[in-house]
PDB file of N, CA and C in Angstrom:
ATOM      1  N   MET A 802      81.756 100.492 141.226  1.00  0.00           N
ATOM      2  CA  MET A 802      82.889 100.118 140.409  1.00  0.00           C
ATOM      3  C   MET A 802      83.992 101.168 140.582  1.00  0.00           C
ATOM      4  N   ALA A 803      85.142 100.862 140.083  1.00  0.00           N
ATOM      5  CA  ALA A 803      86.310 101.730 140.220  1.00  0.00           C
ATOM      6  C   ALA A 803      86.145 103.007 139.390  1.00  0.00           C
ATOM      7  N   ASP A 804      86.881 104.027 139.777  1.00  0.00           N
ATOM      8  CA  ASP A 804      86.844 105.303 139.081  1.00  0.00           C
ATOM      9  C   ASP A 804      87.657 105.208 137.802  1.00  0.00           C
ATOM     10  N   THR A 805      86.986 105.273 136.658  1.00  0.00           N
ATOM     11  CA  THR A 805      87.652 105.147 135.364  1.00  0.00           C
ATOM     12  C   THR A 805      87.944 106.498 134.728  1.00  0.00           C
ATOM     13  N   ALA A 806      87.727 107.588 135.446  1.00  0.00           N
ATOM     14  CA  ALA A 806      87.908 108.932 134.892  1.00  0.00           C
ATOM     15  C   ALA A 806      89.318 109.176 134.352  1.00  0.00           C
ATOM     16  N   PRO A 807      90.391 108.728 135.032  1.00  0.00           N
ATOM     17  CA  PRO A 807      91.723 108.971 134.466  1.00  0.00           C
ATOM     18  C   PRO A 807      91.948 108.264 133.126  1.00  0.00           C
ATOM     19  N   VAL A 808      91.426 107.058 132.998  1.00  0.00           N
ATOM     20  CA  VAL A 808      91.587 106.309 131.747  1.00  0.00           C
ATOM     21  C   VAL A 808      90.741 106.952 130.660  1.00  0.00           C
ATOM     22  N   ARG A 809      89.530 107.353 131.016  1.00  0.00           N
ATOM     23  CA  ARG A 809      88.641 108.007 130.062  1.00  0.00           C
ATOM     24  C   ARG A 809      89.252 109.328 129.582  1.00  0.00           C
ATOM     25  N   GLY A 810      89.813 110.087 130.496  1.00  0.00           N
ATOM     26  CA  GLY A 810      90.459 111.352 130.132  1.00  0.00           C
ATOM     27  C   GLY A 810      91.650 111.140 129.214  1.00  0.00           C
ATOM     28  N   PHE A 811      92.434 110.107 129.493  1.00  0.00           N
ATOM     29  CA  PHE A 811      93.580 109.800 128.640  1.00  0.00           C
ATOM     30  C   PHE A 811      93.114 109.401 127.240  1.00  0.00           C
ATOM     31  N   LEU A 812      92.076 108.567 127.174  1.00  0.00           N
ATOM     32  CA  LEU A 812      91.550 108.146 125.871  1.00  0.00           C
ATOM     33  C   LEU A 812      90.990 109.337 125.109  1.00  0.00           C
ATOM     34  N   ASP A 813      90.296 110.239 125.784  1.00  0.00           N
ATOM     35  CA  ASP A 813      89.802 111.458 125.134  1.00  0.00           C
ATOM     36  C   ASP A 813      90.953 112.272 124.545  1.00  0.00           C
ATOM     37  N   PHE A 814      92.039 112.393 125.299  1.00  0.00           N
ATOM     38  CA  PHE A 814      93.206 113.145 124.832  1.00  0.00           C
ATOM     39  C   PHE A 814      93.819 112.501 123.592  1.00  0.00           C
ATOM     40  N   VAL A 815      94.010 111.193 123.618  1.00  0.00           N
ATOM     41  CA  VAL A 815      94.627 110.491 122.484  1.00  0.00           C
ATOM     42  C   VAL A 815      93.738 110.589 121.249  1.00  0.00           C
ATOM     43  N   VAL A 816      92.445 110.369 121.427  1.00  0.00           N
ATOM     44  CA  VAL A 816      91.510 110.436 120.304  1.00  0.00           C
ATOM     45  C   VAL A 816      91.489 111.841 119.714  1.00  0.00           C
ATOM     46  N   GLY A 817      91.430 112.844 120.574  1.00  0.00           N
ATOM     47  CA  GLY A 817      91.421 114.224 120.096  1.00  0.00           C
ATOM     48  C   GLY A 817      92.687 114.617 119.371  1.00  0.00           C
ATOM     49  N   SER A 818      93.797 113.991 119.734  1.00  0.00           N
ATOM     50  CA  SER A 818      95.081 114.333 119.126  1.00  0.00           C
ATOM     51  C   SER A 818      95.328 113.630 117.799  1.00  0.00           C
ATOM     52  N   LEU A 819      94.819 112.414 117.643  1.00  0.00           N
ATOM     53  CA  LEU A 819      95.179 111.600 116.476  1.00  0.00           C
ATOM     54  C   LEU A 819      94.158 111.582 115.354  1.00  0.00           C
ATOM     55  N   LEU A 820      92.890 111.736 115.665  1.00  0.00           N
ATOM     56  CA  LEU A 820      91.858 111.552 114.650  1.00  0.00           C
ATOM     57  C   LEU A 820      91.600 112.821 113.854  1.00  0.00           C
ATOM     58  N   SER A 821      91.209 112.639 112.602  1.00  0.00           N
ATOM     59  CA  SER A 821      90.864 113.769 111.736  1.00  0.00           C
ATOM     60  C   SER A 821      89.502 114.355 112.092  1.00  0.00           C
ATOM     61  N   HIS A 822      88.618 113.517 112.628  1.00  0.00           N
ATOM     62  CA  HIS A 822      87.265 113.945 112.996  1.00  0.00           C
ATOM     63  C   HIS A 822      87.017 113.624 114.471  1.00  0.00           C
ATOM     64  N   PRO A 823      87.727 114.301 115.382  1.00  0.00           N
ATOM     65  CA  PRO A 823      87.555 113.964 116.804  1.00  0.00           C
ATOM     66  C   PRO A 823      86.162 114.286 117.338  1.00  0.00           C
ATOM     67  N   GLY A 824      85.467 115.202 116.703  1.00  0.00           N
ATOM     68  CA  GLY A 824      84.107 115.531 117.136  1.00  0.00           C
ATOM     69  C   GLY A 824      83.114 114.417 116.877  1.00  0.00           C
ATOM     70  N   ASP A 825      83.431 113.551 115.911  1.00  0.00           N
ATOM     71  CA  ASP A 825      82.545 112.431 115.594  1.00  0.00           C
ATOM     72  C   ASP A 825      82.815 111.213 116.457  1.00  0.00           C
ATOM     73  N   ALA A 826      83.866 111.242 117.239  1.00  0.00           N
ATOM     74  CA  ALA A 826      84.215 110.096 118.083  1.00  0.00           C
ATOM     75  C   ALA A 826      83.285 110.039 119.295  1.00  0.00           C
ATOM     76  N   GLN A 827      82.902 108.829 119.639  1.00  0.00           N
ATOM     77  CA  GLN A 827      82.052 108.614 120.807  1.00  0.00           C
ATOM     78  C   GLN A 827      82.658 107.480 121.621  1.00  0.00           C
ATOM     79  N   ILE A 828      82.788 107.699 122.920  1.00  0.00           N
ATOM     80  CA  ILE A 828      83.360 106.703 123.818  1.00  0.00           C
ATOM     81  C   ILE A 828      82.285 106.285 124.811  1.00  0.00           C
ATOM     82  N   ASP A 829      81.975 104.998 124.815  1.00  0.00           N
ATOM     83  CA  ASP A 829      81.015 104.446 125.762  1.00  0.00           C
ATOM     84  C   ASP A 829      81.745 103.506 126.705  1.00  0.00           C
ATOM     85  N   GLU A 830      81.374 103.532 127.968  1.00  0.00           N
ATOM     86  CA  GLU A 830      81.957 102.643 128.967  1.00  0.00           C
ATOM     87  C   GLU A 830      80.949 101.553 129.301  1.00  0.00           C
ATOM     88  N   VAL A 831      81.414 100.310 129.275  1.00  0.00           N
ATOM     89  CA  VAL A 831      80.585  99.180 129.662  1.00  0.00           C
ATOM     90  C   VAL A 831      81.305  98.470 130.797  1.00  0.00           C
ATOM     91  N   ASP A 832      80.697  98.510 131.982  1.00  0.00           N
ATOM     92  CA  ASP A 832      81.307  97.878 133.149  1.00  0.00           C
ATOM     93  C   ASP A 832      80.999  96.393 133.158  1.00  0.00           C
ATOM     94  N   GLY A 833      82.054  95.606 133.314  1.00  0.00           N
ATOM     95  CA  GLY A 833      81.911  94.172 133.439  1.00  0.00           C
ATOM     96  C   GLY A 833      82.178  93.737 134.859  1.00  0.00           C
ATOM     97  N   ASP A 834      82.275  92.430 135.057  1.00  0.00           N
ATOM     98  CA  ASP A 834      82.554  91.908 136.396  1.00  0.00           C
ATOM     99  C   ASP A 834      83.936  92.308 136.880  1.00  0.00           C
ATOM    100  N   LYS A 835      84.928  92.143 136.004  1.00  0.00           N
ATOM    101  CA  LYS A 835      86.307  92.389 136.418  1.00  0.00           C
ATOM    102  C   LYS A 835      86.986  93.518 135.660  1.00  0.00           C
ATOM    103  N   ASN A 836      86.379  93.976 134.574  1.00  0.00           N
ATOM    104  CA  ASN A 836      87.030  95.026 133.796  1.00  0.00           C
ATOM    105  C   ASN A 836      86.010  95.993 133.220  1.00  0.00           C
ATOM    106  N   THR A 837      86.517  97.049 132.626  1.00  0.00           N
ATOM    107  CA  THR A 837      85.695  98.037 131.941  1.00  0.00           C
ATOM    108  C   THR A 837      86.061  98.013 130.469  1.00  0.00           C
ATOM    109  N   ARG A 838      85.046  97.945 129.617  1.00  0.00           N
ATOM    110  CA  ARG A 838      85.275  97.971 128.175  1.00  0.00           C
ATOM    111  C   ARG A 838      84.935  99.371 127.675  1.00  0.00           C
ATOM    112  N   PHE A 839      85.900  99.991 127.004  1.00  0.00           N
ATOM    113  CA  PHE A 839      85.687 101.284 126.361  1.00  0.00           C
ATOM    114  C   PHE A 839      85.393 101.011 124.896  1.00  0.00           C
ATOM    115  N   GLU A 840      84.209 101.400 124.448  1.00  0.00           N
ATOM    116  CA  GLU A 840      83.814 101.214 123.055  1.00  0.00           C
ATOM    117  C   GLU A 840      83.976 102.555 122.341  1.00  0.00           C
ATOM    118  N   LEU A 841      84.919 102.599 121.415  1.00  0.00           N
ATOM    119  CA  LEU A 841      85.224 103.816 120.669  1.00  0.00           C
ATOM    120  C   LEU A 841      84.609 103.722 119.283  1.00  0.00           C
ATOM    121  N   SER A 842      83.657 104.585 118.998  1.00  0.00           N
ATOM    122  CA  SER A 842      83.044 104.676 117.674  1.00  0.00           C
ATOM    123  C   SER A 842      83.604 105.913 116.986  1.00  0.00           C
ATOM    124  N   VAL A 843      84.117 105.745 115.777  1.00  0.00           N
ATOM    125  CA  VAL A 843      84.774 106.837 115.071  1.00  0.00           C
ATOM    126  C   VAL A 843      84.207 106.981 113.663  1.00  0.00           C
ATOM    127  N   HIS A 844      84.530 108.094 113.037  1.00  0.00           N
ATOM    128  CA  HIS A 844      84.168 108.361 111.646  1.00  0.00           C
ATOM    129  C   HIS A 844      84.822 107.299 110.757  1.00  0.00           C
ATOM    130  N   ASP A 845      84.211 106.982 109.627  1.00  0.00           N
ATOM    131  CA  ASP A 845      84.729 105.942 108.738  1.00  0.00           C
ATOM    132  C   ASP A 845      86.154 106.219 108.259  1.00  0.00           C
ATOM    133  N   GLU A 846      86.477 107.492 107.987  1.00  0.00           N
ATOM    134  CA  GLU A 846      87.845 107.828 107.559  1.00  0.00           C
ATOM    135  C   GLU A 846      88.844 107.541 108.673  1.00  0.00           C
ATOM    136  N   ASP A 847      88.461 107.853 109.901  1.00  0.00           N
ATOM    137  CA  ASP A 847      89.338 107.583 111.033  1.00  0.00           C
ATOM    138  C   ASP A 847      89.474 106.084 111.289  1.00  0.00           C
ATOM    139  N   LEU A 848      88.408 105.341 111.047  1.00  0.00           N
ATOM    140  CA  LEU A 848      88.478 103.886 111.208  1.00  0.00           C
ATOM    141  C   LEU A 848      89.476 103.293 110.218  1.00  0.00           C
ATOM    142  N   ALA A 849      89.469 103.814 109.002  1.00  0.00           N
ATOM    143  CA  ALA A 849      90.444 103.354 108.008  1.00  0.00           C
ATOM    144  C   ALA A 849      91.865 103.670 108.466  1.00  0.00           C
ATOM    145  N   TYR A 850      92.064 104.833 109.066  1.00  0.00           N
ATOM    146  CA  TYR A 850      93.373 105.214 109.592  1.00  0.00           C
ATOM    147  C   TYR A 850      93.802 104.281 110.732  1.00  0.00           C
ATOM    148  N   LEU A 851      92.880 103.989 111.630  1.00  0.00           N
ATOM    149  CA  LEU A 851      93.211 103.138 112.767  1.00  0.00           C
ATOM    150  C   LEU A 851      93.484 101.693 112.356  1.00  0.00           C
ATOM    151  N   ASN A 852      92.862 101.250 111.270  1.00  0.00           N
ATOM    152  CA  ASN A 852      93.039  99.873 110.810  1.00  0.00           C
ATOM    153  C   ASN A 852      94.134  99.723 109.763  1.00  0.00           C
ATOM    154  N   ALA A 853      94.740 100.824 109.324  1.00  0.00           N
ATOM    155  CA  ALA A 853      95.810 100.747 108.330  1.00  0.00           C
ATOM    156  C   ALA A 853      97.013 100.001 108.904  1.00  0.00           C
ATOM    157  N   ASP A 854      97.803  99.425 108.023  1.00  0.00           N
ATOM    158  CA  ASP A 854      98.998  98.667 108.424  1.00  0.00           C
ATOM    159  C   ASP A 854      98.657  97.600 109.463  1.00  0.00           C
ATOM    160  N   GLU A 855      97.642  96.822 109.138  1.00  0.00           N
ATOM    161  CA  GLU A 855      97.215  95.704 109.991  1.00  0.00           C
ATOM    162  C   GLU A 855      96.745  96.167 111.372  1.00  0.00           C
ATOM    163  N   GLY A 856      96.209  97.375 111.437  1.00  0.00           N
ATOM    164  CA  GLY A 856      95.637  97.872 112.688  1.00  0.00           C
ATOM    165  C   GLY A 856      96.644  98.296 113.734  1.00  0.00           C
ATOM    166  N   ARG A 857      97.826  98.670 113.307  1.00  0.00           N
ATOM    167  CA  ARG A 857      98.882  99.011 114.272  1.00  0.00           C
ATOM    168  C   ARG A 857      98.561 100.242 115.108  1.00  0.00           C
ATOM    169  N   VAL A 858      97.947 101.250 114.494  1.00  0.00           N
ATOM    170  CA  VAL A 858      97.629 102.462 115.252  1.00  0.00           C
ATOM    171  C   VAL A 858      96.550 102.148 116.293  1.00  0.00           C
ATOM    172  N   GLY A 859      95.520 101.435 115.876  1.00  0.00           N
ATOM    173  CA  GLY A 859      94.471 101.056 116.814  1.00  0.00           C
ATOM    174  C   GLY A 859      94.997 100.181 117.939  1.00  0.00           C
ATOM    175  N   GLN A 860      95.879  99.249 117.600  1.00  0.00           N
ATOM    176  CA  GLN A 860      96.466  98.385 118.617  1.00  0.00           C
ATOM    177  C   GLN A 860      97.355  99.187 119.570  1.00  0.00           C
ATOM    178  N   ALA A 861      98.064 100.167 119.042  1.00  0.00           N
ATOM    179  CA  ALA A 861      98.907 101.009 119.891  1.00  0.00           C
ATOM    180  C   ALA A 861      98.058 101.804 120.882  1.00  0.00           C
ATOM    181  N   ILE A 862      96.916 102.326 120.417  1.00  0.00           N
ATOM    182  CA  ILE A 862      96.024 103.056 121.325  1.00  0.00           C
ATOM    183  C   ILE A 862      95.491 102.111 122.397  1.00  0.00           C
ATOM    184  N   ALA A 863      95.099 100.911 121.999  1.00  0.00           N
ATOM    185  CA  ALA A 863      94.601  99.932 122.972  1.00  0.00           C
ATOM    186  C   ALA A 863      95.667  99.581 123.995  1.00  0.00           C
ATOM    187  N   THR A 864      96.916  99.473 123.562  1.00  0.00           N
ATOM    188  CA  THR A 864      98.017  99.176 124.479  1.00  0.00           C
ATOM    189  C   THR A 864      98.231 100.323 125.458  1.00  0.00           C
ATOM    190  N   MET A 865      98.153 101.562 124.960  1.00  0.00           N
ATOM    191  CA  MET A 865      98.310 102.714 125.844  1.00  0.00           C
ATOM    192  C   MET A 865      97.174 102.807 126.853  1.00  0.00           C
ATOM    193  N   VAL A 866      95.957 102.505 126.432  1.00  0.00           N
ATOM    194  CA  VAL A 866      94.822 102.508 127.358  1.00  0.00           C
ATOM    195  C   VAL A 866      95.020 101.435 128.422  1.00  0.00           C
ATOM    196  N   ASP A 867      95.500 100.269 128.008  1.00  0.00           N
ATOM    197  CA  ASP A 867      95.763  99.189 128.951  1.00  0.00           C
ATOM    198  C   ASP A 867      96.832  99.603 129.961  1.00  0.00           C
ATOM    199  N   ALA A 868      97.886 100.270 129.496  1.00  0.00           N
ATOM    200  CA  ALA A 868      98.954 100.727 130.393  1.00  0.00           C
ATOM    201  C   ALA A 868      98.445 101.785 131.365  1.00  0.00           C
ATOM    202  N   CYS A 869      97.614 102.693 130.891  1.00  0.00           N
ATOM    203  CA  CYS A 869      97.050 103.725 131.767  1.00  0.00           C
ATOM    204  C   CYS A 869      96.153 103.083 132.820  1.00  0.00           C
ATOM    205  N   ALA A 870      95.361 102.121 132.400  1.00  0.00           N
ATOM    206  CA  ALA A 870      94.486 101.425 133.349  1.00  0.00           C
ATOM    207  C   ALA A 870      95.312 100.680 134.390  1.00  0.00           C
ATOM    208  N   TYR A 871      96.382 100.041 133.957  1.00  0.00           N
ATOM    209  CA  TYR A 871      97.250  99.306 134.874  1.00  0.00           C
ATOM    210  C   TYR A 871      97.855 100.250 135.916  1.00  0.00           C
ATOM    211  N   LYS A 872      98.241 101.433 135.472  1.00  0.00           N
ATOM    212  CA  LYS A 872      98.811 102.419 136.383  1.00  0.00           C
ATOM    213  C   LYS A 872      97.826 102.806 137.475  1.00  0.00           C
ATOM    214  N   HIS A 873      96.546 102.819 137.139  1.00  0.00           N
ATOM    215  CA  HIS A 873      95.505 103.196 138.089  1.00  0.00           C
ATOM    216  C   HIS A 873      94.831 101.962 138.714  1.00  0.00           C
ATOM    217  N   ARG A 874      95.497 100.821 138.592  1.00  0.00           N
ATOM    218  CA  ARG A 874      95.028  99.559 139.180  1.00  0.00           C
ATOM    219  C   ARG A 874      93.638  99.177 138.700  1.00  0.00           C
ATOM    220  N   LEU A 875      93.431  99.319 137.400  1.00  0.00           N
ATOM    221  CA  LEU A 875      92.166  98.955 136.762  1.00  0.00           C
ATOM    222  C   LEU A 875      92.433  97.943 135.654  1.00  0.00           C
ATOM    223  N   ARG A 876      91.391  97.293 135.224  1.00  0.00           N
ATOM    224  CA  ARG A 876      91.464  96.445 134.045  1.00  0.00           C
ATOM    225  C   ARG A 876      90.540  97.066 133.003  1.00  0.00           C
ATOM    226  N   ALA A 877      91.073  97.251 131.812  1.00  0.00           N
ATOM    227  CA  ALA A 877      90.281  97.886 130.766  1.00  0.00           C
ATOM    228  C   ALA A 877      90.656  97.299 129.421  1.00  0.00           C
ATOM    229  N   GLU A 878      89.697  97.341 128.505  1.00  0.00           N
ATOM    230  CA  GLU A 878      89.962  96.960 127.127  1.00  0.00           C
ATOM    231  C   GLU A 878      89.313  97.991 126.220  1.00  0.00           C
ATOM    232  N   LEU A 879      89.850  98.104 125.021  1.00  0.00           N
ATOM    233  CA  LEU A 879      89.346  99.067 124.050  1.00  0.00           C
ATOM    234  C   LEU A 879      88.820  98.315 122.842  1.00  0.00           C
ATOM    235  N   VAL A 880      87.600  98.652 122.426  1.00  0.00           N
ATOM    236  CA  VAL A 880      86.989  98.095 121.225  1.00  0.00           C
ATOM    237  C   VAL A 880      86.743  99.264 120.284  1.00  0.00           C
ATOM    238  N   ILE A 881      87.253  99.163 119.063  1.00  0.00           N
ATOM    239  CA  ILE A 881      87.153 100.264 118.108  1.00  0.00           C
ATOM    240  C   ILE A 881      86.239  99.855 116.959  1.00  0.00           C
ATOM    241  N   GLY A 882      85.305 100.746 116.614  1.00  0.00           N
ATOM    242  CA  GLY A 882      84.403 100.512 115.486  1.00  0.00           C
ATOM    243  C   GLY A 882      83.983 101.831 114.885  1.00  0.00           C
ATOM    244  N   SER A 883      83.223 101.749 113.793  1.00  0.00           N
ATOM    245  CA  SER A 883      82.748 102.971 113.150  1.00  0.00           C
ATOM    246  C   SER A 883      81.391 103.342 113.711  1.00  0.00           C
ATOM    247  N   ASP A 884      80.921 104.531 113.386  1.00  0.00           N
ATOM    248  CA  ASP A 884      79.603 104.985 113.825  1.00  0.00           C
ATOM    249  C   ASP A 884      78.524 104.067 113.263  1.00  0.00           C
ATOM    250  N   GLU A 885      78.709 103.585 112.029  1.00  0.00           N
ATOM    251  CA  GLU A 885      77.729 102.703 111.410  1.00  0.00           C
ATOM    252  C   GLU A 885      77.680 101.358 112.125  1.00  0.00           C
ATOM    253  N   ASP A 886      78.837 100.855 112.595  1.00  0.00           N
ATOM    254  CA  ASP A 886      78.863  99.601 113.337  1.00  0.00           C
ATOM    255  C   ASP A 886      78.043  99.715 114.611  1.00  0.00           C
ATOM    256  N   ALA A 887      78.137 100.839 115.289  1.00  0.00           N
ATOM    257  CA  ALA A 887      77.391 101.034 116.530  1.00  0.00           C
ATOM    258  C   ALA A 887      75.896 101.036 116.254  1.00  0.00           C
ATOM    259  N   GLU A 888      75.471 101.657 115.152  1.00  0.00           N
ATOM    260  CA  GLU A 888      74.058 101.669 114.805  1.00  0.00           C
ATOM    261  C   GLU A 888      73.598 100.269 114.431  1.00  0.00           C
ATOM    262  N   ASP A 889      74.416  99.503 113.708  1.00  0.00           N
ATOM    263  CA  ASP A 889      74.072  98.134 113.338  1.00  0.00           C
ATOM    264  C   ASP A 889      73.944  97.253 114.560  1.00  0.00           C
ATOM    265  N   ASP A 890      74.808  97.435 115.544  1.00  0.00           N
ATOM    266  CA  ASP A 890      74.747  96.639 116.765  1.00  0.00           C
ATOM    267  C   ASP A 890      73.445  96.876 117.502  1.00  0.00           C
ATOM    268  N   LEU A 891      72.955  98.112 117.510  1.00  0.00           N
ATOM    269  CA  LEU A 891      71.695  98.401 118.183  1.00  0.00           C
ATOM    270  C   LEU A 891      70.538  97.711 117.481  1.00  0.00           C
ATOM    271  N   ASP A 892      70.580  97.653 116.156  1.00  0.00           N
ATOM    272  CA  ASP A 892      69.523  97.003 115.397  1.00  0.00           C
ATOM    273  C   ASP A 892      69.555  95.490 115.563  1.00  0.00           C
ATOM    274  N   ASP A 893      70.742  94.903 115.721  1.00  0.00           N
ATOM    275  CA  ASP A 893      70.903  93.456 115.761  1.00  0.00           C
ATOM    276  C   ASP A 893      70.830  92.862 117.155  1.00  0.00           C
ATOM    277  N   ASP A 894      70.728  93.667 118.201  1.00  0.00           N
ATOM    278  CA  ASP A 894      70.763  93.147 119.567  1.00  0.00           C
ATOM    279  C   ASP A 894      69.674  92.116 119.828  1.00  0.00           C
ATOM    280  N   ASP A 895      68.477  92.328 119.311  1.00  0.00           N
ATOM    281  CA  ASP A 895      67.387  91.398 119.577  1.00  0.00           C
ATOM    282  C   ASP A 895      67.591  90.075 118.864  1.00  0.00           C
ATOM    283  N   ASP A 896      68.257  90.081 117.720  1.00  0.00           N
ATOM    284  CA  ASP A 896      68.437  88.862 116.938  1.00  0.00           C
ATOM    285  C   ASP A 896      69.555  87.979 117.455  1.00  0.00           C
ATOM    286  N   ASP A 897      70.546  88.525 118.139  1.00  0.00           N
ATOM    287  CA  ASP A 897      71.713  87.760 118.552  1.00  0.00           C
ATOM    288  C   ASP A 897      71.383  86.685 119.571  1.00  0.00           C
ATOM    289  N   ASP A 898      70.378  86.897 120.410  1.00  0.00           N
ATOM    290  CA  ASP A 898      70.075  85.937 121.462  1.00  0.00           C
ATOM    291  C   ASP A 898      69.472  84.655 120.917  1.00  0.00           C
ATOM    292  N   ASP A 899      68.836  84.716 119.748  1.00  0.00           N
ATOM    293  CA  ASP A 899      68.141  83.556 119.214  1.00  0.00           C
ATOM    294  C   ASP A 899      69.031  82.649 118.382  1.00  0.00           C
ATOM    295  N   GLU A 900      70.186  83.122 117.973  1.00  0.00           N
ATOM    296  CA  GLU A 900      71.040  82.345 117.087  1.00  0.00           C
ATOM    297  C   GLU A 900      71.910  81.381 117.873  1.00  0.00           C
ATOM    298  N   GLU A 901      72.027  80.169 117.331  1.00  0.00           N
ATOM    299  CA  GLU A 901      72.926  79.192 117.911  1.00  0.00           C
ATOM    300  C   GLU A 901      73.847  78.689 116.812  1.00  0.00           C
ATOM    301  N   VAL A 902      75.081  78.473 117.175  1.00  0.00           N
ATOM    302  CA  VAL A 902      76.047  77.972 116.221  1.00  0.00           C
ATOM    303  C   VAL A 902      76.446  76.570 116.654  1.00  0.00           C
ATOM    304  N   GLY A 903      76.442  75.651 115.733  1.00  0.00           N
ATOM    305  CA  GLY A 903      76.820  74.291 116.076  1.00  0.00           C
ATOM    306  C   GLY A 903      76.543  73.349 114.924  1.00  0.00           C
ATOM    307  N   TYR A 904      76.650  72.076 115.199  1.00  0.00           N
ATOM    308  CA  TYR A 904      76.413  71.054 114.190  1.00  0.00           C
ATOM    309  C   TYR A 904      75.043  70.424 114.407  1.00  0.00           C
ATOM    310  N   ASP A 905      74.472  69.912 113.317  1.00  0.00           N
ATOM    311  CA  ASP A 905      73.221  69.200 113.444  1.00  0.00           C
ATOM    312  C   ASP A 905      73.483  67.843 114.076  1.00  0.00           C
ATOM    313  N   ASP A 906      72.584  67.405 114.919  1.00  0.00           N
ATOM    314  CA  ASP A 906      72.728  66.111 115.560  1.00  0.00           C
ATOM    315  C   ASP A 906      72.176  64.977 114.712  1.00  0.00           C
ATOM    316  N   GLU A 907      71.533  65.321 113.613  1.00  0.00           N
ATOM    317  CA  GLU A 907      70.942  64.298 112.759  1.00  0.00           C
ATOM    318  C   GLU A 907      72.026  63.579 111.983  1.00  0.00           C
ATOM    319  N   ASP A 908      71.854  62.276 111.837  1.00  0.00           N
ATOM    320  CA  ASP A 908      72.783  61.463 111.046  1.00  0.00           C
ATOM    321  C   ASP A 908      72.322  61.444 109.606  1.00  0.00           C
ATOM    322  N   ASP A 909      73.221  61.680 108.678  1.00  0.00           N
ATOM    323  CA  ASP A 909      72.903  61.596 107.265  1.00  0.00           C
ATOM    324  C   ASP A 909      73.181  60.180 106.795  1.00  0.00           C
ATOM    325  N   ASP A 910      72.146  59.461 106.350  1.00  0.00           N
ATOM    326  CA  ASP A 910      72.332  58.068 105.877  1.00  0.00           C
ATOM    327  C   ASP A 910      72.466  58.012 104.411  1.00  0.00           C
TER     328      ASP A 910
END
């Protein structure tokens, strides 16, 4: 896959500059077929900051990451969550595959 180090370095810089608890931030890279997803897990206080004003700060960071990736001819997206969300996702991974969403095919008479 493509070298994502410049985008990762830029995201590290932005996170370290803006968050109150930069030491609690964790960035995971998930390589997809056509793009790389950066999963940013932050402290709950920082998550509240990123989601304030309808998530404008978080959206601005995602836009900057997208612009940096574009400059380096990459496709990237940013997903922001709290540390607790990341732990919940690990616990729920086995259950997600079994669930189906849809309508019942039975006719109610």
